[in-house]
XYZ file of C-alpha atoms in Angstrom:
727
model
C 1.211 37.585 75.812
C 2.616 38.554 79.302
C 0.312 41.581 80.174
C 0.872 44.300 82.402
C -2.024 47.055 83.395
C -0.639 49.855 85.447
C -3.706 51.817 87.737
C -5.975 51.395 90.212
C -9.913 49.230 90.259
C -12.174 51.203 87.868
C -15.159 50.301 85.175
C -12.653 50.159 81.799
C -9.815 47.926 84.139
C -12.370 45.938 84.959
C -13.537 45.263 80.807
C -10.198 45.608 79.384
C -9.248 42.431 81.682
C -11.710 40.700 81.234
C -11.321 40.732 76.914
C -7.311 40.268 77.663
C -8.774 36.847 79.817
C -10.524 36.032 77.208
C -8.237 35.774 74.484
C -6.653 34.192 76.514
C -3.065 36.610 77.782
C -1.968 36.547 80.658
C -2.045 39.471 82.725
C -0.240 41.338 85.488
C -1.679 44.242 87.836
C 0.508 47.265 89.511
C -2.380 49.159 91.357
C -0.428 51.912 92.422
C -1.941 51.547 96.230
C -2.427 48.950 99.708
C -6.237 49.834 99.443
C -7.567 46.553 99.712
C -11.497 47.225 98.059
C -9.831 47.741 94.934
C -10.900 43.858 93.132
C -9.215 42.801 90.119
C -10.036 40.184 88.182
C -8.755 37.483 85.847
C -5.306 38.353 87.373
C -2.838 36.602 87.569
C -0.679 38.109 90.128
C -0.802 41.776 91.526
C 1.599 44.116 92.080
C 0.350 47.001 95.347
C 3.342 49.325 94.985
C 3.178 53.146 95.404
C 4.631 54.173 91.268
C 7.345 56.566 93.294
C 8.582 53.424 94.587
C 12.286 51.827 93.401
C 10.318 48.395 93.468
C 8.559 49.481 90.350
C 11.580 48.422 88.229
C 11.986 44.857 89.976
C 8.655 44.779 89.249
C 8.553 45.452 85.394
C 12.570 42.436 85.398
C 10.096 40.513 87.151
C 7.349 40.310 84.445
C 8.698 41.479 81.641
C 5.546 42.576 80.069
C 5.690 41.986 76.042
C 2.747 45.305 76.565
C 2.273 47.729 79.301
C -1.204 49.814 79.444
C -1.093 53.461 81.410
C -4.383 53.099 82.590
C -4.043 57.226 82.726
C -7.127 59.375 82.372
C -8.477 56.229 83.716
C -6.817 55.697 86.969
C -9.270 55.557 90.313
C -5.763 56.175 92.497
C -6.678 60.061 91.077
C -10.226 60.325 91.815
C -9.953 64.372 90.910
C -10.254 65.807 94.646
C -7.303 67.229 94.617
C -6.559 67.902 91.469
C -2.750 70.025 92.563
C -1.264 67.600 95.041
C -2.826 64.536 92.421
C -0.726 66.426 89.606
C 2.502 65.941 91.130
C 2.363 61.912 93.100
C 1.213 61.588 89.262
C 4.286 63.434 87.138
C 6.553 62.063 89.435
C 4.614 58.215 89.910
C 4.343 58.692 85.416
C 7.983 58.589 85.086
C 9.187 56.441 87.624
C 7.069 54.731 85.910
C 8.638 55.116 82.054
C 12.152 54.911 83.177
C 11.357 51.699 84.438
C 9.764 49.834 81.554
C 12.375 51.712 79.141
C 14.792 49.754 80.882
C 13.220 46.802 80.107
C 14.639 48.247 75.765
C 11.768 45.846 74.596
C 8.037 45.514 74.107
C 5.102 47.794 73.858
C 3.791 51.133 75.892
C -0.081 51.817 75.206
C -1.213 54.821 77.190
C -4.953 56.417 77.598
C -5.429 60.163 77.303
C -8.910 61.898 77.091
C -10.562 64.587 75.512
C -10.723 66.447 78.573
C -7.004 67.595 76.930
C -8.367 69.651 74.266
C -10.045 72.928 75.866
C -10.264 75.212 72.920
C -12.647 76.383 70.205
C -13.498 73.395 67.586
C -16.905 73.726 65.201
C -15.338 70.960 63.709
C -14.324 67.027 63.783
C -10.882 67.207 65.864
C -8.207 64.783 64.717
C -4.585 64.339 65.322
C -3.291 66.930 63.710
C -4.126 69.725 66.123
C -2.796 70.750 69.290
C -4.915 70.408 72.201
C -5.092 73.367 74.617
C -5.575 71.711 77.773
C -7.159 74.300 80.271
C -7.463 73.112 84.404
C -4.888 71.372 86.028
C -5.885 68.220 85.021
C -6.366 68.801 81.302
C -3.198 69.957 82.013
C -1.909 66.897 84.076
C -2.413 64.574 80.961
C -1.514 67.008 78.835
C 1.985 66.368 80.503
C 1.613 62.820 80.443
C 0.891 62.504 76.703
C 4.198 64.888 76.182
C 6.617 62.282 78.369
C 5.548 59.295 77.056
C 6.472 61.000 73.630
C 9.473 61.979 74.608
C 10.157 57.888 75.222
C 8.449 57.933 71.248
C 10.233 60.466 69.210
C 13.846 61.088 70.986
C 14.603 56.921 72.016
C 12.066 55.403 68.906
C 10.358 53.253 71.533
C 6.951 51.948 70.686
C 5.204 53.430 72.590
C 0.466 54.718 71.232
C -0.968 57.601 72.349
C -4.708 56.535 72.386
C -6.933 59.527 73.198
C -10.332 58.333 74.667
C -13.922 60.138 74.107
C -16.786 60.249 76.515
C -17.840 57.137 77.912
C -21.075 55.364 78.487
C -21.759 52.122 80.277
C -24.868 50.597 82.403
C -24.069 52.240 85.167
C -24.826 49.214 88.176
C -23.075 51.900 91.775
C -23.941 55.783 92.341
C -19.767 56.065 92.120
C -19.728 54.620 88.325
C -23.297 56.335 86.831
C -21.355 59.905 88.411
C -18.674 58.937 86.424
C -20.359 59.322 83.001
C -22.582 61.627 81.341
C -25.155 59.858 80.503
C -25.010 57.996 84.397
C -25.855 61.230 86.143
C -28.240 62.694 83.879
C -29.784 59.265 85.028
C -29.234 59.330 88.673
C -30.089 63.189 88.472
C -33.466 62.209 86.780
C -34.227 58.768 89.104
C -33.560 60.205 92.269
C -35.545 64.067 92.414
C -37.591 63.790 89.226
C -35.829 66.654 87.553
C -33.028 67.026 85.526
C -30.893 69.734 83.954
C -29.220 70.305 80.379
C -27.859 73.079 78.375
C -28.323 72.482 74.909
C -25.002 74.344 73.996
C -23.206 71.568 75.229
C -22.652 67.988 72.650
C -20.419 64.741 73.079
C -18.951 62.027 71.068
C -21.028 59.863 72.993
C -18.507 56.518 72.529
C -20.192 52.918 74.172
C -17.199 51.840 76.669
C -17.146 48.301 74.824
C -16.164 49.536 71.555
C -13.739 51.252 73.095
C -12.438 48.188 75.116
C -11.885 46.335 71.263
C -9.771 49.376 69.820
C -7.501 49.447 72.454
C -7.183 45.749 72.105
C -6.842 46.021 68.374
C -3.771 47.889 68.867
C -2.852 45.056 72.323
C -2.918 42.752 69.294
C -0.831 44.411 66.102
C 2.048 43.517 65.261
C 2.733 47.115 63.744
C 0.913 50.453 63.995
C 1.146 53.484 61.077
C 1.443 56.086 63.870
C 1.762 57.124 67.700
C -1.327 58.919 68.319
C -4.523 57.669 66.947
C -8.429 59.016 69.159
C -10.949 56.660 69.690
C -14.377 57.854 69.578
C -17.735 57.125 67.946
C -17.162 60.997 66.340
C -21.234 61.276 66.007
C -22.631 64.144 68.221
C -25.386 63.992 71.306
C -26.282 67.172 73.236
C -27.396 67.201 76.561
C -30.486 68.036 75.333
C -30.465 64.641 73.141
C -29.459 62.576 76.360
C -32.437 64.525 79.129
C -34.900 64.368 76.126
C -34.107 60.530 75.767
C -33.844 59.451 79.671
C -37.505 61.340 80.263
C -39.005 58.434 77.277
C -37.700 55.947 78.888
C -38.663 56.678 82.542
C -42.861 56.680 80.905
C -42.824 60.033 83.956
C -43.144 63.626 83.522
C -39.423 65.186 84.833
C -38.636 68.262 85.442
C -36.445 69.392 82.250
C -34.599 72.251 83.399
C -32.781 74.796 80.602
C -30.159 75.356 81.393
C -28.297 76.702 77.995
C -25.889 79.891 79.053
C -22.607 81.361 76.995
C -21.097 79.591 74.413
C -21.210 76.487 72.288
C -18.616 73.935 73.732
C -18.657 70.933 71.530
C -15.494 68.793 71.225
C -15.989 66.764 68.908
C -13.381 63.599 68.006
C -12.825 62.323 65.204
C -11.724 58.539 64.507
C -10.525 58.844 60.913
C -7.395 58.011 61.593
C -8.179 54.550 63.451
C -10.784 53.682 61.587
C -9.362 53.551 58.536
C -5.537 51.418 60.182
C -8.019 49.271 62.228
C -11.777 49.556 61.693
C -13.932 50.812 63.946
C -18.130 49.669 64.940
C -20.669 51.222 67.150
C -21.752 48.433 68.443
C -24.155 50.375 71.420
C -25.102 53.456 71.183
C -26.184 56.019 74.042
C -30.105 55.408 73.915
C -28.768 51.805 74.921
C -26.889 51.988 78.307
C -29.820 55.008 79.383
C -32.121 52.619 78.545
C -29.906 49.986 80.399
C -29.547 51.844 83.499
C -32.944 53.161 84.220
C -34.323 50.019 83.976
C -31.566 48.905 86.541
C -31.848 51.633 89.164
C -35.384 50.665 88.664
C -34.827 46.876 90.300
C -32.061 48.254 92.526
C -33.130 51.075 93.586
C -31.973 50.619 97.431
C -27.693 50.913 95.822
C -29.004 54.408 94.207
C -31.295 56.481 96.689
C -31.322 57.652 100.022
C -33.235 55.826 102.851
C -35.403 58.403 103.420
C -36.232 58.507 99.491
C -39.932 58.867 99.149
C -39.307 56.166 95.774
C -38.194 54.086 98.108
C -40.183 50.991 99.203
C -40.546 50.230 102.833
C -39.216 46.981 103.632
C -35.640 48.646 101.921
C -36.615 52.080 104.268
C -36.946 48.924 107.813
C -34.017 47.810 106.499
C -32.034 51.067 106.653
C -33.929 51.945 109.629
C -32.666 49.521 111.627
C -29.334 49.581 109.841
C -28.571 53.245 110.998
C -29.960 51.808 114.854
C -28.204 49.221 115.166
C -25.045 51.703 113.468
C -25.510 54.246 116.726
C -25.845 51.459 118.890
C -22.683 49.119 118.285
C -20.645 51.431 120.232
C -22.532 51.370 123.678
C -22.632 47.703 123.379
C -18.811 47.189 122.695
C -19.422 49.942 126.340
C -21.574 47.002 127.889
C -18.921 44.445 126.981
C -15.567 45.880 127.375
C -16.661 46.918 131.005
C -16.739 43.277 131.973
C -13.323 42.876 131.912
C -13.054 45.954 133.281
C -15.165 44.910 136.167
C -13.152 41.585 136.668
C -9.714 44.018 136.411
C -10.480 46.178 138.759
C -12.117 43.838 142.181
C -8.915 41.403 141.817
C -6.776 44.397 141.730
C -8.454 45.565 145.095
C -6.623 42.888 147.184
C -3.359 43.299 145.261
C -0.674 44.123 146.878
C 1.011 45.610 143.662
C -2.161 46.365 141.351
C -4.142 47.802 144.061
C -2.997 51.494 143.229
C -3.874 51.167 139.667
C -7.855 52.783 138.432
C -8.961 50.754 136.455
C -11.902 52.675 135.906
C -9.955 55.358 135.321
C -8.423 53.137 132.448
C -11.563 52.595 131.340
C -13.558 55.774 130.877
C -10.040 57.216 129.760
C -10.302 54.634 126.732
C -14.085 55.349 125.080
C -13.615 59.337 125.864
C -10.089 59.350 123.786
C -11.980 56.877 120.663
C -15.564 58.482 120.519
C -15.285 61.026 122.454
C -17.964 62.643 125.440
C -20.762 61.122 125.045
C -19.076 57.038 125.390
C -17.099 58.901 127.975
C -20.678 59.758 130.011
C -22.059 56.396 128.784
C -18.596 54.562 130.301
C -18.727 56.763 133.297
C -21.751 55.750 134.884
C -21.264 52.246 134.146
C -17.656 52.422 136.315
C -19.787 54.096 139.006
C -22.248 51.486 139.194
C -19.450 48.696 139.150
C -17.475 51.172 142.078
C -20.718 51.098 144.245
C -21.183 47.505 143.779
C -17.782 46.636 145.018
C -18.052 48.740 147.721
C -21.327 47.299 148.810
C -19.303 44.199 149.270
C -17.744 44.934 152.635
C -20.006 48.511 154.218
C -23.741 49.028 153.523
C -25.202 50.823 151.168
C -26.223 53.788 152.872
C -22.621 54.189 154.463
C -21.326 54.086 150.554
C -23.821 56.746 149.347
C -22.932 59.368 152.309
C -18.946 58.392 151.655
C -17.314 61.969 150.609
C -14.597 59.986 148.978
C -17.471 58.588 147.013
C -18.244 61.340 145.780
C -14.360 62.787 145.159
C -13.964 59.672 142.847
C -17.274 60.145 140.809
C -16.129 64.484 140.463
C -12.305 62.651 138.929
C -13.657 60.237 136.963
C -16.157 62.635 135.005
C -14.315 65.353 135.258
C -11.507 63.302 133.715
C -13.213 61.582 131.062
C -15.704 64.737 129.510
C -12.459 67.181 129.104
C -10.817 64.546 127.526
C -14.450 63.845 125.450
C -14.774 67.424 124.595
C -10.802 67.241 123.253
C -11.753 64.050 121.228
C -14.906 66.227 119.728
C -12.969 69.126 119.581
C -10.196 67.595 117.326
C -12.650 65.615 115.300
C -14.790 68.751 114.700
C -11.966 70.831 113.333
C -10.934 68.071 111.526
C -13.696 67.641 109.523
C -13.906 71.797 109.556
C -10.525 71.537 108.097
C -11.455 68.902 104.919
C -14.576 70.834 104.349
C -12.466 73.875 103.613
C -10.247 72.462 101.612
C -12.896 70.803 99.638
C -14.784 74.449 99.159
C -11.505 76.285 98.149
C -10.347 73.365 96.008
C -14.058 74.165 94.091
C -13.511 77.003 94.183
C -9.807 76.827 92.298
C -12.157 74.959 90.169
C -14.626 76.959 89.244
C -11.843 80.368 89.474
C -10.084 77.855 86.451
C -12.705 77.681 84.078
C -14.410 81.351 84.648
C -10.958 81.427 83.688
C -11.463 79.400 80.417
C -14.741 81.607 79.481
C -12.836 84.719 79.371
C -9.589 83.378 77.685
C -12.686 82.019 74.934
C -13.953 85.660 74.931
C -10.679 87.448 74.690
C -10.225 85.182 72.116
C -13.652 85.959 70.736
C -12.879 89.650 70.915
C -9.983 89.462 69.422
C -11.117 88.205 65.876
C -13.452 90.678 66.100
C -11.489 93.402 66.425
C -9.007 91.898 63.660
C -12.114 90.848 61.437
C -12.766 95.128 62.199
C -9.857 96.143 61.343
C -10.180 94.730 57.719
C -14.129 95.010 57.467
C -13.162 98.117 54.933
C -10.674 96.053 53.114
C -12.901 92.844 52.692
C -16.688 94.405 52.221
C -14.464 96.327 49.072
C -12.990 92.911 47.652
C -16.546 91.326 48.184
C -17.937 94.279 46.083
C -15.206 93.749 42.879
C -16.098 89.497 42.827
C -19.526 89.990 42.002
C -19.085 92.649 39.623
C -20.293 89.997 37.076
C -22.408 90.050 33.990
C -24.479 87.031 34.635
C -26.328 86.348 37.994
C -25.579 82.584 38.082
C -21.417 83.457 38.823
C -22.605 85.997 40.711
C -24.268 83.307 43.084
C -20.770 81.061 42.795
C -18.289 83.921 43.464
C -21.339 84.978 46.748
C -20.445 81.359 47.850
C -16.585 81.936 48.801
C -17.479 85.181 49.973
C -19.626 84.619 52.888
C -17.309 82.140 53.909
C -14.678 84.479 54.138
C -16.485 87.113 55.544
C -19.061 85.083 57.900
C -15.600 82.425 58.118
C -17.648 79.664 58.199
C -16.765 75.823 56.572
C -20.289 75.325 55.367
C -22.732 77.303 53.373
C -25.505 76.624 50.898
C -27.917 79.419 48.118
C -31.413 78.592 47.597
C -33.191 80.266 45.288
C -36.746 80.562 46.353
C -39.734 80.905 44.259
C -43.435 82.124 44.840
C -45.049 78.845 46.130
C -42.387 78.379 48.792
C -40.104 75.763 47.673
C -36.857 76.111 48.161
C -34.609 74.848 45.825
C -30.603 74.062 45.718
C -28.451 76.897 43.782
C -24.955 75.839 45.148
C -23.672 74.539 48.010
C -20.178 74.546 49.511
C -19.761 70.866 51.433
C -21.960 68.465 51.815
C -23.199 69.431 54.993
C -24.228 72.225 53.862
C -26.784 70.622 51.517
C -28.152 67.950 54.110
C -31.249 69.628 54.118
C -31.750 68.312 50.584
C -32.235 69.581 46.714
C -35.525 70.714 47.372
C -36.957 72.162 50.736
C -40.495 73.324 50.741
C -40.790 76.224 53.262
C -43.684 76.050 55.287
C -43.014 72.278 56.626
C -39.465 74.202 58.388
C -41.812 76.286 60.890
C -39.355 78.624 62.779
C -37.505 78.957 59.401
C -40.240 79.801 57.725
C -41.570 82.444 60.236
C -38.198 83.682 60.666
C -38.406 84.325 56.514
C -42.250 85.697 56.779
C -40.999 88.124 59.297
C -37.632 88.897 57.001
C -35.325 88.844 59.616
C -32.459 86.899 60.422
C -32.763 82.779 61.446
C -30.487 82.052 64.678
C -30.684 78.522 65.285
C -30.950 78.778 69.248
C -32.421 75.200 69.982
C -29.217 74.248 68.077
C -31.280 71.438 66.370
C -29.354 69.259 64.099
C -31.568 69.206 61.300
C -31.695 72.921 60.951
C -28.475 75.574 60.054
C -26.850 77.630 62.781
C -28.044 81.110 61.383
C -30.534 81.861 57.701
C -31.655 84.177 56.311
C -33.838 85.483 52.942
C -32.964 88.151 50.590
C -36.182 89.701 49.131
C -37.332 90.920 46.199
C -40.858 93.189 45.308
C -41.666 91.472 48.497
C -40.811 88.136 47.801
C -38.484 85.922 49.004
C -36.160 85.179 46.158
C -32.484 84.048 48.062
C -32.431 82.041 51.111
C -28.766 81.984 52.938
C -27.638 79.134 54.978
C -24.643 78.814 57.230
C -23.880 75.513 58.971
C -21.740 74.833 61.161
C -21.508 78.679 62.831
C -20.316 78.912 66.475
C -22.642 79.432 68.957
C -21.049 82.174 70.579
C -21.068 84.072 67.364
C -24.661 84.301 66.322
C -25.381 87.393 67.684
C -26.945 90.030 66.670
C -23.181 91.307 65.756
C -23.074 88.567 63.553
C -26.551 88.547 62.026
C -26.506 92.153 60.292
C -23.386 91.065 58.522
C -25.300 88.799 57.300
C -28.083 91.128 56.397
C -25.197 93.338 54.821
C -24.002 90.367 53.031
C -27.877 89.144 51.327
C -28.606 92.598 50.218
C -25.456 93.096 48.186
C -25.641 90.375 47.071
C -29.596 90.575 46.204
C -28.380 94.597 44.352
C -25.858 92.740 42.531
C -28.173 89.878 41.055
C -30.666 92.559 40.108
C -28.518 94.893 37.899
C -26.855 91.394 36.073
C -30.836 90.784 35.793
C -31.921 94.149 34.061
C -28.521 93.978 31.722
C -29.314 90.495 30.644
C -33.030 90.853 29.797
C -31.755 94.203 28.081
C -29.931 91.787 26.137
C -32.491 88.986 25.664
C -33.382 89.199 22.234
C -29.211 89.190 21.202
C -29.167 85.968 24.106
C -32.226 84.161 23.089
C -33.913 83.114 19.421
C -36.551 85.193 17.928
C -39.984 84.101 20.070
C -38.781 81.015 22.469
C -36.811 80.228 25.006
C -33.225 78.881 22.930
C -30.392 80.318 23.846
C -27.390 81.240 21.399
C -24.747 79.199 21.155
C -22.544 82.301 22.688
C -24.796 82.750 25.776
C -25.322 79.210 26.270
C -21.657 78.335 26.455
C -20.678 80.699 28.795
C -24.153 79.506 31.320
C -22.474 76.077 30.764
C -18.984 77.536 31.796
C -19.637 79.032 34.811
C -21.487 75.995 35.807
C -18.674 73.570 34.747
C -16.398 76.077 36.199
C -18.705 75.898 40.006
C -18.744 71.617 39.304
C -14.649 71.796 39.618
C -14.203 73.454 42.455
C -17.205 71.163 43.968
C -19.506 74.139 44.613
C -22.381 72.591 41.896
C -23.423 69.634 40.347
C -25.176 69.836 37.085
C -25.947 67.651 33.782
C -25.988 69.064 29.877
C -28.828 66.276 27.769
C -28.594 66.101 23.721
C -31.732 66.641 22.398
C -32.700 64.655 19.738
C -34.183 66.900 16.911
C -35.976 64.516 14.144
C -38.155 65.990 11.642
C -39.308 68.726 12.593
C -38.003 71.898 14.751
C -36.470 73.339 17.874
C -38.466 75.157 19.061
C -41.782 72.576 18.559
C -39.226 70.067 20.217
C -38.886 72.418 23.363
C -42.233 72.642 23.270
C -43.090 69.231 24.362
C -40.892 69.930 27.386
C -40.710 72.903 28.479
C -43.166 72.596 31.255
C -41.884 69.932 33.470
C -39.065 72.505 33.703
C -38.007 73.883 36.675
C -37.269 78.008 36.992
C -33.392 76.540 37.111
C -32.872 74.681 33.767
C -32.004 75.992 30.868
C -31.903 75.154 27.085
C -29.849 75.689 24.082
C -27.366 75.947 21.294
C -23.735 75.474 21.778
C -20.753 75.507 18.961
C -22.017 72.130 16.724
C -25.665 73.840 16.710
C -26.662 70.998 19.073
C -29.700 71.752 20.957
C -28.719 70.617 25.214
C -30.873 70.956 28.228
C -28.983 71.613 30.577
C -30.379 70.239 34.238
C -29.405 72.456 36.967
C -28.176 70.872 40.201
C -28.586 67.317 38.979
C -26.796 64.150 39.206
C -27.258 61.362 36.729
C -29.345 59.767 39.159
C -31.998 62.523 38.617
C -31.041 62.705 36.167
C -32.320 59.465 34.196
C -35.515 60.752 36.008
C -35.954 63.517 33.416
C -34.705 61.274 30.316
C -37.452 59.230 30.692
C -39.718 61.723 31.287
C -38.646 63.269 28.339
C -39.398 60.153 26.909
C -42.838 59.952 27.959
C -43.609 63.388 25.384
C -41.633 62.073 22.828
C -37.987 63.877 23.286
C -35.080 60.968 22.753
C -32.037 63.180 24.838
C -28.703 61.372 25.595
C -26.377 62.436 28.319
C -23.219 64.658 26.671
C -19.977 63.595 27.405
C -19.143 67.616 28.223
C -21.954 67.252 31.154
C -20.625 64.017 32.500
C -19.944 64.690 36.504
């Protein structure tokens, strides 16, 4: 196929062109500029035209590509130095490109966008259905590019594919490449300065550039595609703390790790489920590997990353840089000396000429270097011109006559005055230009900072609005919650409490554990797989920070953003012993506040009160619920209990297995006595309406059930899984 790549030279374009070349495609490049430093490999033909030129249409007609790839967010022609000016040029150029491409009325166009278009709060993975909220000039510029491409796809029914790429990582082979990626910047800071900063509340789904290239090629090569928008991402979150920790491990030396965590959580993870389902996605290289390879390359090629005066630079490179800088400073003086020779010869020839004797070649010589280099070179050229003038005058007169002639000093004054004045003007203009560039850069940074501050203020405003809304609804919400907890069984209370916590805390991932005297927390109910990620059984002393918060009867807040811990947790005590442990996962960092902690405490106390009331009620009815002097529940009570678990299982709040116990040649009590000691506090024994004996194993799957059956068999008790109890 003939493939057109539109964009400036960049690491992504380099890898993409290499992949296309290996697959046997013919590559054309529209570079967008005439920069000779831009080098493109494996390119059949290169066109150096600006995107807004009329010649672009002729280029598309000439190439007639089968696939056109607009580099978009990865176009090096827009480096981000002046966002506003670049945004105007980008929009104009993109419209011209799209119009020129659409005139072909064939082929496919792929636009590469970035995760930067998302600027809001996204506590979970961002799918293609989530509408971007770009904040800042560059994100809005990219999103506008997406909308322009989407117009051709939706309104004109053309084959346009939008690919949003997550943050990329790759081995950095230069300072420029290192500064363009998160991992590269952290490696460069640690390697150069021995210190690196991080923010625990910032996390990224780092995606290997090679994996991104493979994914792009799948879209290029496919005959058909189901969607017009795909996310390309590893979907694996890495915090800045994880990156810095790995950098420290690879360097093998102590580096200063500065914790700059402040403000709310910033985590935008693109979901690649749509792309993965249609094309497949595999992670070939993880950030840990590229960090290690990048630091190894930096150690082997330190001269590319360190300044000449850096203490880590070896003596030979220091000597090389010293010689290079010295020669660079002497080059203008060598030029001055070399050009002095032809001007000296011209002046000597013109002295005796009828037509050129009035021309002062030395004055032209001094003016030339004053205009080009400034005062220093004007002074040096004035000294050389004076020496040449005196030498020429002594051809016909004695040295004493020359130095005592007032015309000599008038000429010298003329040369130096003109040269120094012009040189001063040159230096002043250069200084004003540099000052203007510095001021423009400073103001651009200020505008960027103001934009970031505005984005932060908007997020704070949204948070305050949410708090006001929650406050306005708080009385009604608490009343509804109280009504929900009016149950007769503590089991049903916990299942209702799970839904109530999700609603009141606005957290989708909630788990409730029951804690015994030995501090073993056993999972009772959960709302998602993530909520149950800590396991069915947790020995709290092994979770030091969580255990300390539970012992001090305070809310645990995961401010260090450790993945294996919940974002917030609270234990509800009963008679100075832990009874219930509530865990909240996927809670945004900005909501991990005292206000939210107090709300969780109130909810926990409310649940505790309802559970105590239900337990007292059931205790009063124990004679009616249990068979005399046994732990076997009567049919009515046991069926009610199984019904509660059946309903919760359908809602995916828990899982259970119901075992039928075989009773042969003995009464039920004797059979139960054989295995009572192996049961957990959360397991129940009882009869159903068929009169048979059953064992209810809570929070157990079929795999765990087989383990229990083997134990029962060892105790001489036969059992089978009831059809009712299959999950």
